[in-house]
Amino acid sequence: MGWRGILGFDYGIVQGPLGPDISGPELVAAVANAGAIATLRVPDWESPDYVRELIQKTRTLTNKPFGIGVVLEFPHKENVKVILEEKVAVLQVSWGEYPRELVSEAHDAGIKVIHQVGCVEDAKKAIDAGVDAIIVQSREAGGHVLGQEGLMTLLPRVVDLASAYDIPVVAAGGIVDACGYVAALALGAHGVCLGTRFVATTESFAHPIYKRKLLDYEKTEYTNVFGRSRWPAPHRVLETPIFIEWRHLPDNENEENQPVIGRSVIHGKERDIRRLAGTVPNATATGDVENMVMYAGAGVGLIKEILPAAVVVERLVVEARQIIRQQLACD
């Protein structure tokens, strides 16, 4: 089962690469030390020196293997070059075109590749490219969402496809606890990828207000309102007052003509944050933080407290074992 580990890691639990820099060295080190697959997130622009510094800082906090996530929609070639030179354990890629050559280059550097997909067709492409594992992201996921289907129907189809190639399949989308973990395993997944649950941890670099709202709100919505000019991809957010007020934003409008409501240092660069921007507030954010976008998956209502990341991993494993032994055991 998934808690026995995949890709050489202790557990089949993946901490998603949380943007813009929510999954920084502290969170990644904590998750890695707990035996799960932890992933940094590179900037959405070329910044090879910063990426090297990010990797090296994380290595001062853990001697365990970890990964790094790259969104292929954004400039990334120089960043990837550094990742290959630094030989991180895992390269996770999503969105954009997925060149087969990148898998070969990663394998030559001793790096495993995980491709996050949102449909069966892209899973086929990932398999053909020779990836080491696939993350299946469903429509229930928080943040920018690849999947157009629910996990219940999408996951088993990808599992069936990948089974002939002995490629682990990891489920993502709305999973925050052991019940979701066990459900994914029952659908054939080898592990789970969690994003929102790890935002709500002690070590995440999310702003305290963002973390608190993950506890206060239970409803999310799939939308395209935030950050249209920069990345017009669908996303899932908390139903905060700012979202409810602007949820019917006309298709021809975006954040470019909105006022600046705050500032933040993102991957070492100071940035203005406009109303309706697609950038969640990290710990450096100032200004009207309450009215910045708050990404969250559909399972957010099950998150009741901010926990150390290691406790999140431990509870997932221990409670999943208990559920299977006590409720699903056969006579």
mmCIF file of C-alpha atoms in Angstrom:
data_model
loop_
_atom_site.group_PDB
_atom_site.id
_atom_site.type_symbol
_atom_site.label_atom_id
_atom_site.label_comp_id
_atom_site.label_asym_id
_atom_site.label_seq_id
_atom_site.Cartn_x
_atom_site.Cartn_y
_atom_site.Cartn_z
ATOM 1 C CA MET A 1 0.000 0.000 0.000
ATOM 2 C CA GLY A 2 0.980 3.651 -0.373
ATOM 3 C CA TRP A 3 2.375 4.124 3.136
ATOM 4 C CA ARG A 4 5.109 1.623 2.313
ATOM 5 C CA GLY A 5 6.697 4.174 0.071
ATOM 6 C CA ILE A 6 7.337 4.919 -3.579
ATOM 7 C CA LEU A 7 10.412 5.984 -5.529
ATOM 8 C CA GLY A 8 12.661 5.014 -2.645
ATOM 9 C CA PHE A 9 10.931 7.214 -0.060
ATOM 10 C CA ASP A 10 9.525 5.902 3.210
ATOM 11 C CA TYR A 11 5.926 6.877 2.436
ATOM 12 C CA GLY A 12 3.739 7.422 -0.604
ATOM 13 C CA ILE A 13 2.875 10.923 0.550
ATOM 14 C CA VAL A 14 3.820 13.903 -1.614
ATOM 15 C CA GLN A 15 3.840 17.498 -0.417
ATOM 16 C CA GLY A 16 2.936 19.482 -3.496
ATOM 17 C CA PRO A 17 5.172 22.356 -4.665
ATOM 18 C CA LEU A 18 3.228 25.283 -3.275
ATOM 19 C CA GLY A 19 3.538 28.618 -5.001
ATOM 20 C CA PRO A 20 4.707 31.200 -5.108
ATOM 21 C CA ASP A 21 7.143 30.204 -2.356
ATOM 22 C CA ILE A 22 4.903 28.699 0.330
ATOM 23 C CA SER A 23 6.814 25.407 0.270
ATOM 24 C CA GLY A 24 10.177 26.860 1.191
ATOM 25 C CA PRO A 25 13.197 25.141 2.751
ATOM 26 C CA GLU A 26 11.668 24.923 6.240
ATOM 27 C CA LEU A 27 8.523 23.099 5.118
ATOM 28 C CA VAL A 28 10.349 20.891 2.646
ATOM 29 C CA ALA A 29 12.961 19.873 5.206
ATOM 30 C CA ALA A 30 10.284 19.053 7.778
ATOM 31 C CA VAL A 31 8.345 16.868 5.337
ATOM 32 C CA ALA A 32 11.510 15.184 4.069
ATOM 33 C CA ASN A 33 12.674 14.452 7.605
ATOM 34 C CA ALA A 34 9.318 12.769 8.213
ATOM 35 C CA GLY A 35 9.933 10.351 5.333
ATOM 36 C CA ALA A 36 7.569 11.807 2.736
ATOM 37 C CA ILE A 37 8.293 13.315 -0.688
ATOM 38 C CA ALA A 38 8.759 17.037 -0.196
ATOM 39 C CA THR A 39 9.016 19.528 -3.043
ATOM 40 C CA LEU A 40 10.304 23.070 -3.303
ATOM 41 C CA ARG A 41 8.803 25.395 -5.895
ATOM 42 C CA VAL A 42 11.032 27.301 -8.316
ATOM 43 C CA PRO A 43 10.214 30.904 -9.310
ATOM 44 C CA ASP A 44 7.996 31.483 -12.315
ATOM 45 C CA TRP A 45 10.898 33.246 -14.001
ATOM 46 C CA GLU A 46 14.490 32.318 -14.748
ATOM 47 C CA SER A 47 16.544 32.714 -11.573
ATOM 48 C CA PRO A 48 19.214 29.990 -11.574
ATOM 49 C CA ASP A 49 21.341 31.494 -8.794
ATOM 50 C CA TYR A 50 18.311 31.761 -6.542
ATOM 51 C CA VAL A 51 17.257 28.179 -7.329
ATOM 52 C CA ARG A 52 20.712 26.915 -6.403
ATOM 53 C CA GLU A 53 20.579 28.870 -3.150
ATOM 54 C CA LEU A 54 17.122 27.464 -2.412
ATOM 55 C CA ILE A 55 18.302 23.883 -2.875
ATOM 56 C CA GLN A 56 21.461 24.390 -0.871
ATOM 57 C CA LYS A 57 19.610 26.064 1.999
ATOM 58 C CA THR A 58 17.223 23.126 2.166
ATOM 59 C CA ARG A 59 20.186 20.764 2.388
ATOM 60 C CA THR A 60 21.382 22.567 5.496
ATOM 61 C CA LEU A 61 18.083 21.607 7.147
ATOM 62 C CA THR A 62 17.830 17.964 6.088
ATOM 63 C CA ASN A 63 20.040 15.141 4.908
ATOM 64 C CA LYS A 64 17.030 13.369 3.379
ATOM 65 C CA PRO A 65 16.213 13.415 -0.351
ATOM 66 C CA PHE A 66 13.683 15.957 -1.590
ATOM 67 C CA GLY A 67 12.288 17.282 -4.840
ATOM 68 C CA ILE A 68 11.545 20.513 -6.644
ATOM 69 C CA GLY A 69 8.582 21.523 -8.777
ATOM 70 C CA VAL A 70 8.677 23.354 -12.105
ATOM 71 C CA VAL A 71 5.679 24.836 -13.915
ATOM 72 C CA LEU A 72 6.542 24.419 -17.582
ATOM 73 C CA GLU A 73 4.195 27.244 -18.612
ATOM 74 C CA PHE A 74 6.823 29.708 -17.375
ATOM 75 C CA PRO A 75 10.488 30.235 -18.378
ATOM 76 C CA HIS A 76 12.423 27.371 -16.819
ATOM 77 C CA LYS A 77 15.386 26.128 -18.891
ATOM 78 C CA GLU A 78 18.087 27.826 -16.815
ATOM 79 C CA ASN A 79 16.362 26.829 -13.586
ATOM 80 C CA VAL A 80 16.172 23.207 -14.712
ATOM 81 C CA LYS A 81 19.853 23.261 -15.628
ATOM 82 C CA VAL A 82 20.685 24.132 -12.003
ATOM 83 C CA ILE A 83 18.313 21.453 -10.706
ATOM 84 C CA LEU A 84 20.120 18.842 -12.800
ATOM 85 C CA GLU A 85 23.512 20.094 -11.630
ATOM 86 C CA GLU A 86 22.413 19.976 -7.987
ATOM 87 C CA LYS A 87 21.005 16.466 -8.458
ATOM 88 C CA VAL A 88 17.914 16.765 -6.321
ATOM 89 C CA ALA A 89 16.103 13.482 -5.844
ATOM 90 C CA VAL A 90 12.914 14.336 -7.734
ATOM 91 C CA LEU A 91 11.900 16.762 -10.469
ATOM 92 C CA GLN A 92 8.161 17.361 -10.538
ATOM 93 C CA VAL A 93 6.751 19.049 -13.625
ATOM 94 C CA SER A 94 3.299 20.269 -14.573
ATOM 95 C CA TRP A 95 1.495 22.341 -17.200
ATOM 96 C CA GLY A 96 3.118 23.373 -20.472
ATOM 97 C CA GLU A 97 4.718 21.152 -23.086
ATOM 98 C CA TYR A 98 6.538 18.154 -21.702
ATOM 99 C CA PRO A 99 9.625 17.266 -23.763
ATOM 100 C CA ARG A 100 10.835 13.676 -23.696
ATOM 101 C CA GLU A 101 14.405 15.042 -23.692
ATOM 102 C CA LEU A 102 13.935 16.474 -20.205
ATOM 103 C CA VAL A 103 13.209 13.027 -18.795
ATOM 104 C CA SER A 104 16.385 11.651 -20.348
ATOM 105 C CA GLU A 105 18.457 14.533 -19.010
ATOM 106 C CA ALA A 106 17.015 14.077 -15.531
ATOM 107 C CA HIS A 107 17.654 10.335 -15.580
ATOM 108 C CA ASP A 108 21.224 10.924 -16.727
ATOM 109 C CA ALA A 109 21.662 13.097 -13.622
ATOM 110 C CA GLY A 110 20.169 10.393 -11.389
ATOM 111 C CA ILE A 111 16.939 12.350 -10.854
ATOM 112 C CA LYS A 112 13.480 10.764 -10.857
ATOM 113 C CA VAL A 113 10.712 12.583 -12.726
ATOM 114 C CA ILE A 114 7.105 12.952 -11.609
ATOM 115 C CA HIS A 115 4.634 14.450 -14.061
ATOM 116 C CA GLN A 116 1.406 15.966 -12.785
ATOM 117 C CA VAL A 117 -1.465 15.531 -15.241
ATOM 118 C CA GLY A 118 -5.160 16.298 -15.334
ATOM 119 C CA CYS A 119 -6.457 13.861 -17.930
ATOM 120 C CA VAL A 120 -5.884 10.395 -19.351
ATOM 121 C CA GLU A 121 -4.439 11.781 -22.589
ATOM 122 C CA ASP A 122 -1.664 13.624 -20.752
ATOM 123 C CA ALA A 123 -0.996 10.540 -18.634
ATOM 124 C CA LYS A 124 -0.353 8.628 -21.857
ATOM 125 C CA LYS A 125 2.119 11.300 -22.957
ATOM 126 C CA ALA A 126 3.900 11.129 -19.594
ATOM 127 C CA ILE A 127 4.214 7.347 -19.836
ATOM 128 C CA ASP A 128 5.566 7.610 -23.366
ATOM 129 C CA ALA A 129 8.121 10.136 -22.131
ATOM 130 C CA GLY A 130 9.403 7.628 -19.579
ATOM 131 C CA VAL A 131 8.471 9.333 -16.315
ATOM 132 C CA ASP A 132 8.974 7.566 -13.010
ATOM 133 C CA ALA A 133 5.582 8.423 -11.505
ATOM 134 C CA ILE A 134 2.390 10.291 -12.352
ATOM 135 C CA ILE A 135 0.348 12.611 -10.159
ATOM 136 C CA VAL A 136 -3.307 12.691 -11.190
ATOM 137 C CA GLN A 137 -4.809 16.044 -10.247
ATOM 138 C CA SER A 138 -8.592 16.219 -10.157
ATOM 139 C CA ARG A 139 -10.995 19.156 -10.286
ATOM 140 C CA GLU A 140 -11.201 19.165 -6.458
ATOM 141 C CA ALA A 141 -7.616 20.415 -6.143
ATOM 142 C CA GLY A 142 -6.736 23.856 -4.849
ATOM 143 C CA GLY A 143 -4.642 26.432 -6.650
ATOM 144 C CA HIS A 144 -4.348 26.226 -10.431
ATOM 145 C CA VAL A 145 -6.193 23.132 -11.565
ATOM 146 C CA LEU A 146 -5.322 20.858 -14.456
ATOM 147 C CA GLY A 147 -8.073 18.314 -13.923
ATOM 148 C CA GLN A 148 -11.564 18.670 -15.352
ATOM 149 C CA GLU A 149 -12.946 15.496 -13.755
ATOM 150 C CA GLY A 150 -13.529 14.311 -10.230
ATOM 151 C CA LEU A 151 -10.948 12.026 -8.656
ATOM 152 C CA MET A 152 -13.414 9.144 -8.367
ATOM 153 C CA THR A 153 -13.719 8.778 -12.138
ATOM 154 C CA LEU A 154 -10.344 10.051 -13.339
ATOM 155 C CA LEU A 155 -7.964 8.197 -11.027
ATOM 156 C CA PRO A 156 -8.981 4.578 -11.819
ATOM 157 C CA ARG A 157 -8.609 5.198 -15.554
ATOM 158 C CA VAL A 158 -5.061 6.465 -15.163
ATOM 159 C CA VAL A 159 -4.260 3.598 -12.778
ATOM 160 C CA ASP A 160 -5.467 1.110 -15.396
ATOM 161 C CA LEU A 161 -3.340 2.795 -18.028
ATOM 162 C CA ALA A 162 -0.177 2.945 -15.912
ATOM 163 C CA SER A 163 -0.438 -0.536 -14.414
ATOM 164 C CA ALA A 164 1.033 -2.179 -17.506
ATOM 165 C CA TYR A 165 4.156 -0.026 -17.161
ATOM 166 C CA ASP A 166 4.718 -0.434 -13.404
ATOM 167 C CA ILE A 167 4.528 3.341 -12.925
ATOM 168 C CA PRO A 168 3.267 4.555 -9.515
ATOM 169 C CA VAL A 169 0.185 6.764 -9.671
ATOM 170 C CA VAL A 170 -0.343 9.430 -7.015
ATOM 171 C CA ALA A 171 -3.769 10.962 -6.363
ATOM 172 C CA ALA A 172 -4.241 14.716 -5.871
ATOM 173 C CA GLY A 173 -7.323 16.813 -5.326
ATOM 174 C CA GLY A 174 -9.233 17.477 -2.115
ATOM 175 C CA ILE A 175 -7.247 14.991 -0.005
ATOM 176 C CA VAL A 176 -6.379 16.298 3.455
ATOM 177 C CA ASP A 177 -6.663 13.357 5.856
ATOM 178 C CA ALA A 178 -6.337 9.602 6.298
ATOM 179 C CA CYS A 179 -9.855 8.906 5.019
ATOM 180 C CA GLY A 180 -8.992 10.582 1.732
ATOM 181 C CA TYR A 181 -5.696 8.723 1.687
ATOM 182 C CA VAL A 182 -7.395 5.348 2.090
ATOM 183 C CA ALA A 183 -10.043 6.224 -0.499
ATOM 184 C CA ALA A 184 -7.320 7.018 -3.024
ATOM 185 C CA LEU A 185 -5.549 3.744 -2.273
ATOM 186 C CA ALA A 186 -8.824 1.883 -2.730
ATOM 187 C CA LEU A 187 -9.120 3.458 -6.187
ATOM 188 C CA GLY A 188 -5.725 2.044 -7.081
ATOM 189 C CA ALA A 189 -3.370 4.917 -6.247
ATOM 190 C CA HIS A 190 0.068 4.158 -4.819
ATOM 191 C CA GLY A 191 0.158 7.410 -2.865
ATOM 192 C CA VAL A 192 -1.368 10.848 -2.383
ATOM 193 C CA CYS A 193 -0.287 14.412 -3.019
ATOM 194 C CA LEU A 194 -1.475 17.075 -0.585
ATOM 195 C CA GLY A 195 -1.267 20.831 -1.042
ATOM 196 C CA THR A 196 -3.777 22.682 1.148
ATOM 197 C CA ARG A 197 -3.097 20.492 4.182
ATOM 198 C CA PHE A 198 0.593 21.415 4.024
ATOM 199 C CA VAL A 199 -0.167 25.122 3.593
ATOM 200 C CA ALA A 200 -1.854 24.835 6.984
ATOM 201 C CA THR A 201 1.304 23.755 8.794
ATOM 202 C CA THR A 202 3.668 25.453 11.189
ATOM 203 C CA GLU A 203 6.539 25.446 8.710
ATOM 204 C CA SER A 204 4.751 26.664 5.599
ATOM 205 C CA PHE A 205 5.666 30.158 4.418
ATOM 206 C CA ALA A 206 2.029 31.185 4.061
ATOM 207 C CA HIS A 207 0.874 34.364 5.790
ATOM 208 C CA PRO A 208 -0.773 33.708 9.191
ATOM 209 C CA ILE A 209 -4.029 35.234 7.919
ATOM 210 C CA TYR A 210 -4.054 32.801 4.994
ATOM 211 C CA LYS A 211 -3.466 29.883 7.354
ATOM 212 C CA ARG A 212 -6.254 31.062 9.653
ATOM 213 C CA LYS A 213 -8.719 31.355 6.769
ATOM 214 C CA LEU A 214 -8.050 27.720 5.878
ATOM 215 C CA LEU A 215 -9.503 26.883 9.286
ATOM 216 C CA ASP A 216 -12.337 29.422 9.160
ATOM 217 C CA TYR A 217 -13.780 28.595 5.719
ATOM 218 C CA GLU A 218 -15.315 25.370 4.473
ATOM 219 C CA LYS A 219 -16.443 26.268 0.960
ATOM 220 C CA THR A 220 -14.335 26.636 -2.176
ATOM 221 C CA GLU A 221 -15.152 27.393 -5.788
ATOM 222 C CA TYR A 222 -13.614 26.584 -9.136
ATOM 223 C CA THR A 223 -13.109 29.884 -10.968
ATOM 224 C CA ASN A 224 -10.890 31.924 -13.286
ATOM 225 C CA VAL A 225 -11.242 35.351 -11.642
ATOM 226 C CA PHE A 226 -7.775 35.774 -10.140
ATOM 227 C CA GLY A 227 -4.562 36.525 -12.016
ATOM 228 C CA ARG A 228 -6.011 36.388 -15.519
ATOM 229 C CA SER A 229 -3.395 38.596 -17.143
ATOM 230 C CA ARG A 230 -0.480 36.550 -15.825
ATOM 231 C CA TRP A 231 -1.791 32.987 -15.923
ATOM 232 C CA PRO A 232 -5.371 32.582 -17.182
ATOM 233 C CA ALA A 233 -5.754 29.039 -15.908
ATOM 234 C CA PRO A 234 -8.711 27.848 -13.808
ATOM 235 C CA HIS A 235 -8.170 27.661 -10.076
ATOM 236 C CA ARG A 236 -9.943 26.746 -6.834
ATOM 237 C CA VAL A 237 -10.188 29.321 -4.046
ATOM 238 C CA LEU A 238 -11.842 29.908 -0.700
ATOM 239 C CA GLU A 239 -15.215 31.652 -0.902
ATOM 240 C CA THR A 240 -13.921 34.754 0.860
ATOM 241 C CA PRO A 241 -15.753 38.107 0.677
ATOM 242 C CA ILE A 242 -13.404 39.420 -2.040
ATOM 243 C CA PHE A 243 -14.150 36.411 -4.207
ATOM 244 C CA ILE A 244 -17.903 36.600 -3.651
ATOM 245 C CA GLU A 245 -17.852 40.297 -4.575
ATOM 246 C CA TRP A 246 -15.906 39.735 -7.816
ATOM 247 C CA ARG A 247 -16.907 36.210 -8.796
ATOM 248 C CA HIS A 248 -18.816 37.445 -11.874
ATOM 249 C CA LEU A 249 -15.970 39.554 -13.242
ATOM 250 C CA PRO A 250 -16.539 39.996 -17.002
ATOM 251 C CA ASP A 251 -14.294 37.853 -19.157
ATOM 252 C CA ASN A 252 -12.633 40.878 -20.735
ATOM 253 C CA GLU A 253 -11.412 42.275 -17.403
ATOM 254 C CA ASN A 254 -8.426 41.317 -15.253
ATOM 255 C CA GLU A 255 -6.221 42.584 -12.426
ATOM 256 C CA GLU A 256 -4.205 44.998 -14.554
ATOM 257 C CA ASN A 257 -6.598 47.897 -14.000
ATOM 258 C CA GLN A 258 -7.115 47.132 -10.311
ATOM 259 C CA PRO A 259 -5.444 49.093 -7.482
ATOM 260 C CA VAL A 260 -2.376 47.871 -5.628
ATOM 261 C CA ILE A 261 -3.525 46.495 -2.268
ATOM 262 C CA GLY A 262 -0.216 45.265 -0.860
ATOM 263 C CA ARG A 263 3.353 44.184 -1.363
ATOM 264 C CA SER A 264 5.294 40.975 -0.894
ATOM 265 C CA VAL A 265 8.803 39.597 -1.278
ATOM 266 C CA ILE A 266 8.442 36.585 -3.571
ATOM 267 C CA HIS A 267 11.472 34.400 -4.188
ATOM 268 C CA GLY A 268 13.669 37.299 -3.118
ATOM 269 C CA LYS A 269 11.983 39.941 -5.305
ATOM 270 C CA GLU A 270 9.701 42.665 -3.965
ATOM 271 C CA ARG A 271 6.406 42.776 -5.833
ATOM 272 C CA ASP A 272 3.217 44.841 -5.845
ATOM 273 C CA ILE A 273 0.044 42.828 -5.362
ATOM 274 C CA ARG A 274 -3.031 44.164 -7.121
ATOM 275 C CA ARG A 275 -6.589 43.359 -6.228
ATOM 276 C CA LEU A 276 -7.603 40.154 -8.046
ATOM 277 C CA ALA A 277 -3.957 39.168 -8.567
ATOM 278 C CA GLY A 278 -3.262 35.453 -8.562
ATOM 279 C CA THR A 279 -0.568 35.589 -5.889
ATOM 280 C CA VAL A 280 -1.420 34.195 -2.456
ATOM 281 C CA PRO A 281 0.053 36.068 0.513
ATOM 282 C CA ASN A 282 3.259 34.609 1.898
ATOM 283 C CA ALA A 283 4.685 35.488 5.297
ATOM 284 C CA THR A 284 6.207 38.752 3.986
ATOM 285 C CA ALA A 285 2.951 40.139 2.569
ATOM 286 C CA THR A 286 1.794 43.541 3.807
ATOM 287 C CA GLY A 287 -1.253 45.634 3.101
ATOM 288 C CA ASP A 288 -4.785 44.339 2.644
ATOM 289 C CA VAL A 289 -3.924 40.672 3.126
ATOM 290 C CA GLU A 290 -7.549 39.768 3.889
ATOM 291 C CA ASN A 291 -8.457 40.584 0.289
ATOM 292 C CA MET A 292 -5.709 38.644 -1.467
ATOM 293 C CA VAL A 293 -6.489 35.370 -3.219
ATOM 294 C CA MET A 294 -6.641 32.297 -0.983
ATOM 295 C CA TYR A 295 -6.209 29.026 -2.892
ATOM 296 C CA ALA A 296 -7.616 25.892 -1.282
ATOM 297 C CA GLY A 297 -8.769 22.429 -2.250
ATOM 298 C CA ALA A 298 -12.312 21.144 -1.811
ATOM 299 C CA GLY A 299 -11.349 19.227 1.331
ATOM 300 C CA VAL A 300 -10.423 22.360 3.282
ATOM 301 C CA GLY A 301 -13.407 21.986 5.627
ATOM 302 C CA LEU A 302 -11.714 18.933 7.149
ATOM 303 C CA ILE A 303 -8.693 20.975 8.292
ATOM 304 C CA LYS A 304 -9.243 21.950 11.908
ATOM 305 C CA GLU A 305 -5.798 23.041 13.157
ATOM 306 C CA ILE A 306 -2.374 24.233 12.132
ATOM 307 C CA LEU A 307 0.041 21.348 12.734
ATOM 308 C CA PRO A 308 3.767 20.679 12.351
ATOM 309 C CA ALA A 309 4.349 19.067 8.964
ATOM 310 C CA ALA A 310 5.826 15.947 10.545
ATOM 311 C CA VAL A 311 2.624 15.454 12.527
ATOM 312 C CA VAL A 312 0.572 15.700 9.329
ATOM 313 C CA VAL A 313 2.656 12.925 7.765
ATOM 314 C CA GLU A 314 2.579 10.770 10.882
ATOM 315 C CA ARG A 315 -1.192 11.062 11.281
ATOM 316 C CA LEU A 316 -1.791 10.222 7.651
ATOM 317 C CA VAL A 317 0.195 7.009 7.970
ATOM 318 C CA VAL A 318 -0.981 5.892 11.410
ATOM 319 C CA GLU A 319 -4.654 6.701 10.872
ATOM 320 C CA ALA A 320 -4.724 5.190 7.382
ATOM 321 C CA ARG A 321 -3.391 1.927 8.802
ATOM 322 C CA GLN A 322 -6.036 2.011 11.517
ATOM 323 C CA ILE A 323 -8.861 2.592 9.039
ATOM 324 C CA ILE A 324 -7.772 -0.290 6.859
ATOM 325 C CA ARG A 325 -7.258 -2.681 9.760
ATOM 326 C CA GLN A 326 -10.411 -1.797 11.673
ATOM 327 C CA GLN A 327 -12.965 -0.908 8.994
ATOM 328 C CA LEU A 328 -11.821 -2.597 5.803
ATOM 329 C CA ALA A 329 -10.312 -5.813 7.112
ATOM 330 C CA CYS A 330 -11.803 -8.940 5.629
ATOM 331 C CA ASP A 331 -12.862 -11.882 7.764
#
